[in-house]
CSV table of C-alpha atoms and ligand atoms in Angstrom, one decimal:
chain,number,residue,atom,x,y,z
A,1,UNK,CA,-3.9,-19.6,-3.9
A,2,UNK,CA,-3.2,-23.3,-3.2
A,3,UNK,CA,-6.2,-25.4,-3.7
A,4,UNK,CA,-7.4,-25.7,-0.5
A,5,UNK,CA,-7.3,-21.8,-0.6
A,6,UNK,CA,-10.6,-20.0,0.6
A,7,UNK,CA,-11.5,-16.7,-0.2
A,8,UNK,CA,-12.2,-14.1,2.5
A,9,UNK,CA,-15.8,-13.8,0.9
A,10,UNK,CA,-16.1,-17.5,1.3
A,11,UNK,CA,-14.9,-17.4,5.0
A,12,UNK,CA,-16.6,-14.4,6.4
A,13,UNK,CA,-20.4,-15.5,4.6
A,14,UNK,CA,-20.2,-18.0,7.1
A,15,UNK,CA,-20.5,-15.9,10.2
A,16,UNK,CA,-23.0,-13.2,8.4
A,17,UNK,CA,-26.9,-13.6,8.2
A,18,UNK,CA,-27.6,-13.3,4.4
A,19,UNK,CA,-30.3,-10.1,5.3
A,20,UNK,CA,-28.9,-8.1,7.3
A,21,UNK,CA,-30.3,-5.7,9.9
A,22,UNK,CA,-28.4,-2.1,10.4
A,23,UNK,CA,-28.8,0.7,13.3
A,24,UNK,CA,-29.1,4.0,12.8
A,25,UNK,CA,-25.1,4.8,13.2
A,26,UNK,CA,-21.9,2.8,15.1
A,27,UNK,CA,-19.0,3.5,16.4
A,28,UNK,CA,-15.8,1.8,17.8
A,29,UNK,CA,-12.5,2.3,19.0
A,30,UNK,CA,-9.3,0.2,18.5
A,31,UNK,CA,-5.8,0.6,19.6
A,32,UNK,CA,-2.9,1.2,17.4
A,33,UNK,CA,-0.2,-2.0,18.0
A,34,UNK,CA,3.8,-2.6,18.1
A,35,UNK,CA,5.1,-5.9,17.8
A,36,UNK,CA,8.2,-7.6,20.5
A,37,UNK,CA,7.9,-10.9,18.6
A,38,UNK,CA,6.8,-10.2,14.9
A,39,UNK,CA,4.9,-11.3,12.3
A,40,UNK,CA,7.1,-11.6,8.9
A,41,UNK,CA,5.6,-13.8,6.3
A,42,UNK,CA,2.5,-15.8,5.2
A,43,UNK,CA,1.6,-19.1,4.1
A,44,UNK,CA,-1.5,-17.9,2.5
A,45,UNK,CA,-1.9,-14.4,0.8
A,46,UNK,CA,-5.5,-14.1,0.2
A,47,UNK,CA,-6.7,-14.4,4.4
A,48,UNK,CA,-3.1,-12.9,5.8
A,49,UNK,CA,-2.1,-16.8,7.1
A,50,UNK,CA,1.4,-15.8,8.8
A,51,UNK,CA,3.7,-18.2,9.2
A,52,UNK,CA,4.7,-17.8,12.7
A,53,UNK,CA,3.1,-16.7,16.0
A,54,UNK,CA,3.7,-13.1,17.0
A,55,UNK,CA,3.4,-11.2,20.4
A,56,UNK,CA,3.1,-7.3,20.3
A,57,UNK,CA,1.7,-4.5,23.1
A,58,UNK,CA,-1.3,-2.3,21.8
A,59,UNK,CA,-0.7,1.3,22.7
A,60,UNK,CA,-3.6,2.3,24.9
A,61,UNK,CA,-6.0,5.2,24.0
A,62,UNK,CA,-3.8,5.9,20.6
A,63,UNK,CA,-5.8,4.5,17.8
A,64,UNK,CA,-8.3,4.6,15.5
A,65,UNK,CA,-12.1,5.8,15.9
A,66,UNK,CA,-14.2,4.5,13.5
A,67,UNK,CA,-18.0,5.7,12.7
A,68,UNK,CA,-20.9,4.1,10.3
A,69,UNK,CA,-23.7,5.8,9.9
A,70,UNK,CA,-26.3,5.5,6.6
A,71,UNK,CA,-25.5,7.5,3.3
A,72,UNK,CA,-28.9,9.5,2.4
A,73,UNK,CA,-27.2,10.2,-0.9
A,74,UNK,CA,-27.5,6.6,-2.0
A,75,UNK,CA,-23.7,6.4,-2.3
A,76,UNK,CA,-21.1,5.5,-0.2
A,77,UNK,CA,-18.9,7.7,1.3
A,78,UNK,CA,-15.8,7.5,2.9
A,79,UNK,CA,-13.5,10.3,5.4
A,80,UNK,CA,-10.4,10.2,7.4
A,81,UNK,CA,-8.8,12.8,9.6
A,82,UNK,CA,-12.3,14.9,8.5
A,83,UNK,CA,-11.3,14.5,5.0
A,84,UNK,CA,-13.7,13.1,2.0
A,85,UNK,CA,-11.4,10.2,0.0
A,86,UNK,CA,-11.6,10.1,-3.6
A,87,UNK,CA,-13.6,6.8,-3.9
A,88,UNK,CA,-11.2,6.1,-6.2
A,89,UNK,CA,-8.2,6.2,-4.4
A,90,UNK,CA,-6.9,3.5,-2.2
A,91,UNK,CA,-8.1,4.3,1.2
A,92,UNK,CA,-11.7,4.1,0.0
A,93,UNK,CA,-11.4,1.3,-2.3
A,94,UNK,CA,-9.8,-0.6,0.8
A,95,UNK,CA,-12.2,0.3,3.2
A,96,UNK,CA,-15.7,-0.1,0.8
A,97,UNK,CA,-13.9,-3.7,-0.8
A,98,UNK,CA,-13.7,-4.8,3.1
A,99,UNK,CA,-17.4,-3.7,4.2
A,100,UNK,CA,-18.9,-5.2,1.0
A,101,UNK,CA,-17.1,-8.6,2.5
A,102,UNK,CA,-20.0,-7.9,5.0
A,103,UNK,CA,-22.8,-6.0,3.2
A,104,UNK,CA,-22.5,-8.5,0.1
A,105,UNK,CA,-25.6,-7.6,-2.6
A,106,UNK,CA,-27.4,-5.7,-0.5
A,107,UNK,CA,-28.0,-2.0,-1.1
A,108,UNK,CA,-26.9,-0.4,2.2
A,109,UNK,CA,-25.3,3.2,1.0
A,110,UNK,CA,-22.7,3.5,4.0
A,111,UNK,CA,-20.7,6.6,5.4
A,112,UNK,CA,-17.5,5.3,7.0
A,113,UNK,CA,-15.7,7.8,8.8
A,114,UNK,CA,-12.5,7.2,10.5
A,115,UNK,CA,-10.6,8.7,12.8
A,116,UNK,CA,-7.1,8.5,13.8
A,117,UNK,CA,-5.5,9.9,17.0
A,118,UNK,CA,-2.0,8.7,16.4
A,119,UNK,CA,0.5,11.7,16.8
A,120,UNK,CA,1.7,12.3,13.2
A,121,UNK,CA,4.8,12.8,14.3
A,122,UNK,CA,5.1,9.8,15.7
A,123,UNK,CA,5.7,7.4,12.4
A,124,UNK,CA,3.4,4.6,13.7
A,125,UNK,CA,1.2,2.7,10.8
A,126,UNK,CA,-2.7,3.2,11.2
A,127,UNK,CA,-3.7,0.1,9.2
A,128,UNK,CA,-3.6,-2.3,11.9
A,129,UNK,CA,-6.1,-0.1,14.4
A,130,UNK,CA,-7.7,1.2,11.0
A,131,UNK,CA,-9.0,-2.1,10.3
A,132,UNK,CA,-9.9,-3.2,13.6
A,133,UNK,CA,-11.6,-0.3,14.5
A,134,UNK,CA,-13.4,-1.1,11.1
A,135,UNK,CA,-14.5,-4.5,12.2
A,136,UNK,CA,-15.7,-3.7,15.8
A,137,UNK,CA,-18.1,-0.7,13.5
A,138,UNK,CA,-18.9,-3.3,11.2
A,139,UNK,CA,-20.6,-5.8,13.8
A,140,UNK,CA,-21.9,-3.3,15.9
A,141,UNK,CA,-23.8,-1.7,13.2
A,142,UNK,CA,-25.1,-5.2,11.7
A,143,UNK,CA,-25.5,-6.3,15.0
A,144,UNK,CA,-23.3,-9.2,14.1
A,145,UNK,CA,-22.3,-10.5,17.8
A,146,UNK,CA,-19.6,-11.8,16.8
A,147,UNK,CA,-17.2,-13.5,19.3
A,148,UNK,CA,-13.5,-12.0,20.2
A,149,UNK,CA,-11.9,-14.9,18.0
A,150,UNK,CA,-14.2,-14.2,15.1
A,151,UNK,CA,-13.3,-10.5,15.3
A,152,UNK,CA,-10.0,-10.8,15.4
A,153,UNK,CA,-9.9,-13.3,12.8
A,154,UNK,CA,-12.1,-11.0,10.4
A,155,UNK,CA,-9.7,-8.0,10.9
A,156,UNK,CA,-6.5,-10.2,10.0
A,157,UNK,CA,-7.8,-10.5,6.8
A,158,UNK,CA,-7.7,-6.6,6.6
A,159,UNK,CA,-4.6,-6.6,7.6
A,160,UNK,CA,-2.4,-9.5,10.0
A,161,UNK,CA,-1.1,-7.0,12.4
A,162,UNK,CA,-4.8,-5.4,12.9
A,163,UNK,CA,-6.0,-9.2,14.4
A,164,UNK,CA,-3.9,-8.0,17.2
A,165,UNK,CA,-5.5,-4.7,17.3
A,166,UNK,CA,-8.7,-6.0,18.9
A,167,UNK,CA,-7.7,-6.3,22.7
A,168,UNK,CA,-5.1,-3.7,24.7
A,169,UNK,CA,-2.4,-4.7,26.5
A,170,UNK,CA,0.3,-7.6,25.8
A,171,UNK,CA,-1.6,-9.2,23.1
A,172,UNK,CA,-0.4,-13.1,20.9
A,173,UNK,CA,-1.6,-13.9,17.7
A,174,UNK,CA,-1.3,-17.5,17.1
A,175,UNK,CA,-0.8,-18.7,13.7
A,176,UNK,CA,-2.5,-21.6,13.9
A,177,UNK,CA,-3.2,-24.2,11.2
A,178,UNK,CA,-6.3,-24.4,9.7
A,179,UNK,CA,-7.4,-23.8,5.8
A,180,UNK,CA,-10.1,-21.0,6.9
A,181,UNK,CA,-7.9,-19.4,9.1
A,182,UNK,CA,-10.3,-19.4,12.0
A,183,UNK,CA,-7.7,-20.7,14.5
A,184,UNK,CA,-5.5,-18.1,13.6
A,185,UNK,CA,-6.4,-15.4,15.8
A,186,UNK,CA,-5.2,-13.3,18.6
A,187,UNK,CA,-6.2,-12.9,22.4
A,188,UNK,CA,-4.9,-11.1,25.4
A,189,UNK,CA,-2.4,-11.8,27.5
A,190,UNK,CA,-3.7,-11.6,31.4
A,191,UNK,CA,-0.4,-9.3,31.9
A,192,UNK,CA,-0.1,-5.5,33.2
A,193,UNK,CA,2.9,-3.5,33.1
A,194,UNK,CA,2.5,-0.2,34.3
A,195,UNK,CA,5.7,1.0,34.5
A,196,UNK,CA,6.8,0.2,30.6
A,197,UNK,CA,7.0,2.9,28.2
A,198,UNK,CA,7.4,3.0,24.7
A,199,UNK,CA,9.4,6.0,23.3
A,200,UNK,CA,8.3,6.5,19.4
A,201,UNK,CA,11.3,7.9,17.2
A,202,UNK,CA,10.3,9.0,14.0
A,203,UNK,CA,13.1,9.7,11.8
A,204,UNK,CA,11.5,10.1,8.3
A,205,UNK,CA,7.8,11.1,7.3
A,206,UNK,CA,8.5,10.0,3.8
A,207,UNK,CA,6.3,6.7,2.6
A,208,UNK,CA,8.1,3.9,2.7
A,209,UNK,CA,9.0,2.6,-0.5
A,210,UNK,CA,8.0,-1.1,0.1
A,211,UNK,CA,4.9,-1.6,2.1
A,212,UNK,CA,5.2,-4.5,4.6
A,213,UNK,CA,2.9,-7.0,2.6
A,214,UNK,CA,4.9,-6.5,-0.4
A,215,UNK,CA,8.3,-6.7,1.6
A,216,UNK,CA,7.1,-9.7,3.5
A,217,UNK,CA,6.8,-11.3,-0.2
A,218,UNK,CA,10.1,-10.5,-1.5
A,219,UNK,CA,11.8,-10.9,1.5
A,220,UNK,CA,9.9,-15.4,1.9
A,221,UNK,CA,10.4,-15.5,-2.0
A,222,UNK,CA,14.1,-14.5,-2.4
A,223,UNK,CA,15.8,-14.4,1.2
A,224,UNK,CA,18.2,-17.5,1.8
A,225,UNK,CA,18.2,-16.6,5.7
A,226,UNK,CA,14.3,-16.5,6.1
A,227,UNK,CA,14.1,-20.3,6.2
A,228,UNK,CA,15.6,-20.3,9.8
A,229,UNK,CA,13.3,-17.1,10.8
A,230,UNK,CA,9.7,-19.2,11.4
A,231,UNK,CA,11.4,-20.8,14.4
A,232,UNK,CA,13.4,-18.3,15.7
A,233,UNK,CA,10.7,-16.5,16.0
A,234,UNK,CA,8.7,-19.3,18.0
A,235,UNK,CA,11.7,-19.2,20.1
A,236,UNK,CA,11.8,-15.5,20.8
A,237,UNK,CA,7.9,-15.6,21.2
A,238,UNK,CA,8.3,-18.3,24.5
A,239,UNK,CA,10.6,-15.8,25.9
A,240,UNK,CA,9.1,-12.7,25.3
A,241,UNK,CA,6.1,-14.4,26.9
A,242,UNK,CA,7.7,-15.6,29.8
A,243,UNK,CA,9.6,-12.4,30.5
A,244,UNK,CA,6.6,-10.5,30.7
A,245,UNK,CA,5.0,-12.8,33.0
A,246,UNK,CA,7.6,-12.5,35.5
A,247,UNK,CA,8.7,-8.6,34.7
A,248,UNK,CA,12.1,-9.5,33.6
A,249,UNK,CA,12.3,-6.6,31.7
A,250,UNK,CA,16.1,-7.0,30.4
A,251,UNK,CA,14.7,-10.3,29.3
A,252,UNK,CA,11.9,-9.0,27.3
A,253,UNK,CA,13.9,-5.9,25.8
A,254,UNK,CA,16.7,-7.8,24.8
A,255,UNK,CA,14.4,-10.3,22.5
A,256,UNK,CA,12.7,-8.0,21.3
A,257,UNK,CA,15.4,-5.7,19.9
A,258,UNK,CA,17.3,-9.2,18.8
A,259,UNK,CA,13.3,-10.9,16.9
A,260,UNK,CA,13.6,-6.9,15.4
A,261,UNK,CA,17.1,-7.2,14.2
A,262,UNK,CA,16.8,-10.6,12.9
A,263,UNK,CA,13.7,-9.7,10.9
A,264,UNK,CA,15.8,-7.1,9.2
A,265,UNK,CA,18.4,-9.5,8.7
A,266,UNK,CA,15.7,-11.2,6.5
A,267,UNK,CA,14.5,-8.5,4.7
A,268,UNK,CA,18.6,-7.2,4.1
A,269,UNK,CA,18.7,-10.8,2.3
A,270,UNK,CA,15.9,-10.3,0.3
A,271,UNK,CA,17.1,-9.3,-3.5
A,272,UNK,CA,16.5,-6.8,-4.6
A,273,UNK,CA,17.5,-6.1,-1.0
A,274,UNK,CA,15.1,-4.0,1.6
A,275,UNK,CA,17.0,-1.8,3.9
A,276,UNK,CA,14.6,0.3,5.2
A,277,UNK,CA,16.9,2.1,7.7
A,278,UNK,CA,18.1,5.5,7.2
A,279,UNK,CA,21.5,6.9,8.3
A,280,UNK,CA,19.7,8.6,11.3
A,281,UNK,CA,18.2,5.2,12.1
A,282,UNK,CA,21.5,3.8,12.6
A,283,UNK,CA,23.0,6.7,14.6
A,284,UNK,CA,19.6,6.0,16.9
A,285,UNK,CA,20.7,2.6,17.2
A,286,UNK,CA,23.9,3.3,18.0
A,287,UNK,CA,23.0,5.5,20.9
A,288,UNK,CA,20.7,2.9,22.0
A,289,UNK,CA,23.4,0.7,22.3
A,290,UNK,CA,26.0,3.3,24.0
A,291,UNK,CA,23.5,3.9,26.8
A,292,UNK,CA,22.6,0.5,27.5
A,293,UNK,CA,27.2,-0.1,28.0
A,294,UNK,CA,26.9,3.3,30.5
A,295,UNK,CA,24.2,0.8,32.2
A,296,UNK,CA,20.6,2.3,31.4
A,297,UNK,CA,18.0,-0.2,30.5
A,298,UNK,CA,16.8,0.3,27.1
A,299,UNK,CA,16.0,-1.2,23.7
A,300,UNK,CA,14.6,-0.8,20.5
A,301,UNK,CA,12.2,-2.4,18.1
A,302,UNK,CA,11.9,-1.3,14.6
A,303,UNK,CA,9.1,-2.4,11.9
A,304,UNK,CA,8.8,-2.1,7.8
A,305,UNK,CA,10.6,1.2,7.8
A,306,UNK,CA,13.1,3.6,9.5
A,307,UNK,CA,11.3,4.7,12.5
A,308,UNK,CA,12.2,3.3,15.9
A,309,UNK,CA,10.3,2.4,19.2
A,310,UNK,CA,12.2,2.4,22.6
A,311,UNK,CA,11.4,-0.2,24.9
A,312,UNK,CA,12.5,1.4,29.0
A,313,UNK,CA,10.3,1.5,32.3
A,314,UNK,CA,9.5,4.7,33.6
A,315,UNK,CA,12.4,5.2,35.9
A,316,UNK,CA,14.9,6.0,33.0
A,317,UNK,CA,11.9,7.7,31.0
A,318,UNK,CA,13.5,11.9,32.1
A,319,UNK,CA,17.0,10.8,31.2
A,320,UNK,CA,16.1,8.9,27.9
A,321,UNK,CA,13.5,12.4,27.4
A,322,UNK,CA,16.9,14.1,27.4
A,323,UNK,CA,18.7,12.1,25.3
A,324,UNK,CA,16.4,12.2,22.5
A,325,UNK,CA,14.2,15.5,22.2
A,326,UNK,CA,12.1,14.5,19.6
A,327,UNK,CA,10.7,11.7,21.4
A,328,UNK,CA,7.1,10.3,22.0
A,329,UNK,CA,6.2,8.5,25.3
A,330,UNK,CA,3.5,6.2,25.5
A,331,UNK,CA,2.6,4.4,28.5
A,332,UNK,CA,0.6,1.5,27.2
A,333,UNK,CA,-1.0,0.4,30.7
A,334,UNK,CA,-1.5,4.2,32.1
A,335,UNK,CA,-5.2,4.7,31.3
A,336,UNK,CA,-6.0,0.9,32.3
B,1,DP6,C1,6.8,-5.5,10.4
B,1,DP6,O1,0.1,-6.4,9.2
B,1,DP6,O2,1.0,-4.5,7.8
B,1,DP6,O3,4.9,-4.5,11.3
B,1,DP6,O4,-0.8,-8.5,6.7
B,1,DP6,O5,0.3,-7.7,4.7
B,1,DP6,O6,-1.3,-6.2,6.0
B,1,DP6,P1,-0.3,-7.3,6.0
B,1,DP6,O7,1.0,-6.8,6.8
B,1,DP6,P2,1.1,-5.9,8.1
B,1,DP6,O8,2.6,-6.3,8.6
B,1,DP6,C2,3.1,-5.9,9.8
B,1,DP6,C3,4.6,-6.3,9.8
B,1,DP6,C4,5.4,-5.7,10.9
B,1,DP6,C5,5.5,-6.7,12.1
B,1,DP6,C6,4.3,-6.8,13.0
B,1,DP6,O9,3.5,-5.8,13.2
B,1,DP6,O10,4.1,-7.9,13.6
């Protein structure tokens, strides 16, 4: 941390009443998240400080559900999917080190059960909903009221992507610039889209090798090319806006699949290098591209591992359905 560094304790005290007051039981909802413009890299480590904007579309009604409720047992205890976590492993050290940002001293024994209704087929990370979803519990069940900003702000430092988790639809997270990270927050976009669908191609189940935080930290530490990414991505992030806005939708696919490809670039340059594309993801790719020459309007965004999202509207949705069996459509705006 540089010196002007705050801790996330430091930052989220603020916002909390030292004696807290708890209901009986919460529960909250929030929507799993794909970036068009993404976030890769941080200025600060400790609060998840990125080092450009980002712009991404939250996936409707696929998420994470997240439940507190009081442990009788005096002890904490922590499920997902309907399973108990070894307190020990990482999912519950995760979640119990991020509710005692909130709980602090006192002695509030805490079931936190969680819930995600991703497809497991479809390859999608759950951290970004996971710790939303976790935030929106946490200040329902202190009765926090805290505003959108402060919410999104608090489940950055969970995870970056999960600031954008907060709202659905089109969604920006600016980076801004302050120490306490309190300007760096997300909001929504006042944007609908009904006919875009999102086409989730999962080519490998296997965990990555390199989670995105570490990747992100190889890839500002040792990649030549990342000095040039901060503003390409603020570039790509004004057009991806501004295509949205006016439906340009070749616009918006295009910068997307090029912000996903250039991000890669970044990580490729990294040493040890991080290719997290598989043979298959390539062939995908290359299909991707093939279509788009015979004149059908489609793209492709790919995050920290091999796993691809297609970008088309609904009227190529049957023949792309064809095209790639093992496909999962997602209509972000259908339930809206
Ligand atoms: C490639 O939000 O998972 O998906 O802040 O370290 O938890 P941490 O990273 P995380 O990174 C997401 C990276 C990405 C791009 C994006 O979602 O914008």
């Amino acid at each position: 941390m540089t010196e002007q560094s705050q801790t996330k304790a430091q930052v989220i005290n603020r916002y909390i009443p030292s004696i807290l007051s708890a209901k009986e039981s919460a529960q909250a909802f929030a929507p799993s998240n794909i970036a068009l413009c993404k976030y890769w890299g941080k200025r600060e480590t400790e609060l998840n400080l990125p080092t450009n904007s980002s712009l991404s579309i939250s996936l409707g009604h696929l998420g994470s559900n997240t439940h507190i409720s009081h442990a009788h047992s005096g002890i904490d205890m922590v499920r997902l999917n309907n399973k108990v976590q070894d307190p020990q492993g990482s999912f519950s050290r995760k979640v119990i080190a991020f509710v005692n940002y909130f709980r602090r001293e006192q002695n509030i024994p805490l079931i936190i059960d969680t819930r995600n209704n991703i497809p497991t087929a479809a390859g999608l990370a759950s951290s970004a909903s996971g710790f939303a979803a976790l935030v929106l519990a946490l200040d329902d069940f202190f009765n926090l009221q805290l505003t959108p900003q402060q919410l999104s702000a608090f489940a950055r430092m969970g995870s970056g992507s999960a600031s954008r988790s907060i709202y659905t639809g089109f969604v920006r997270w600016d980076m801004g610039e302050q120490a306490d990270g309190m300007d760096s927050v997300a909001s929504q976009l006042p944007c609908q889209w009904p006919e875009l669908c999102i086409g989730l191609i999962k080519v490998s189940s296997a965990k990555k090798p390199v989670d995105s935080r570490s990747g992100m930290d190889r890839t500002t530490a040792t990649s030549q090319l990342y000095s040039n990414w901060p503003a390409q991505a603020g570039a790509d992030l004004i057009t991806i806006q501004r295509a949205i806005e006016s439906r340009g939708f070749n616009a918006m696919g295009a910068c997307a699949e090029h912000n996903a490809m250039s991000m890669h670039a970044t990580m490729i340059s990294a040493w040890p290098p991080l290719v997290y594309w598989l043979p298959e993801s390539l062939a995908v790719m290359q299909r991707v591209w093939q279509l788009r020459e015979s004149g059908i309007a489609v793209y492709f965004t790919m995050d920290a591992g091999p796993n691809l999202k297609l970008l088309f509207e609904r009227s190529s949705q049957k023949l792309l359905e064809a095209e790639f069996a093992q496909m999962d459509v997602i209509q972000p705006f259908a339930d809206e």
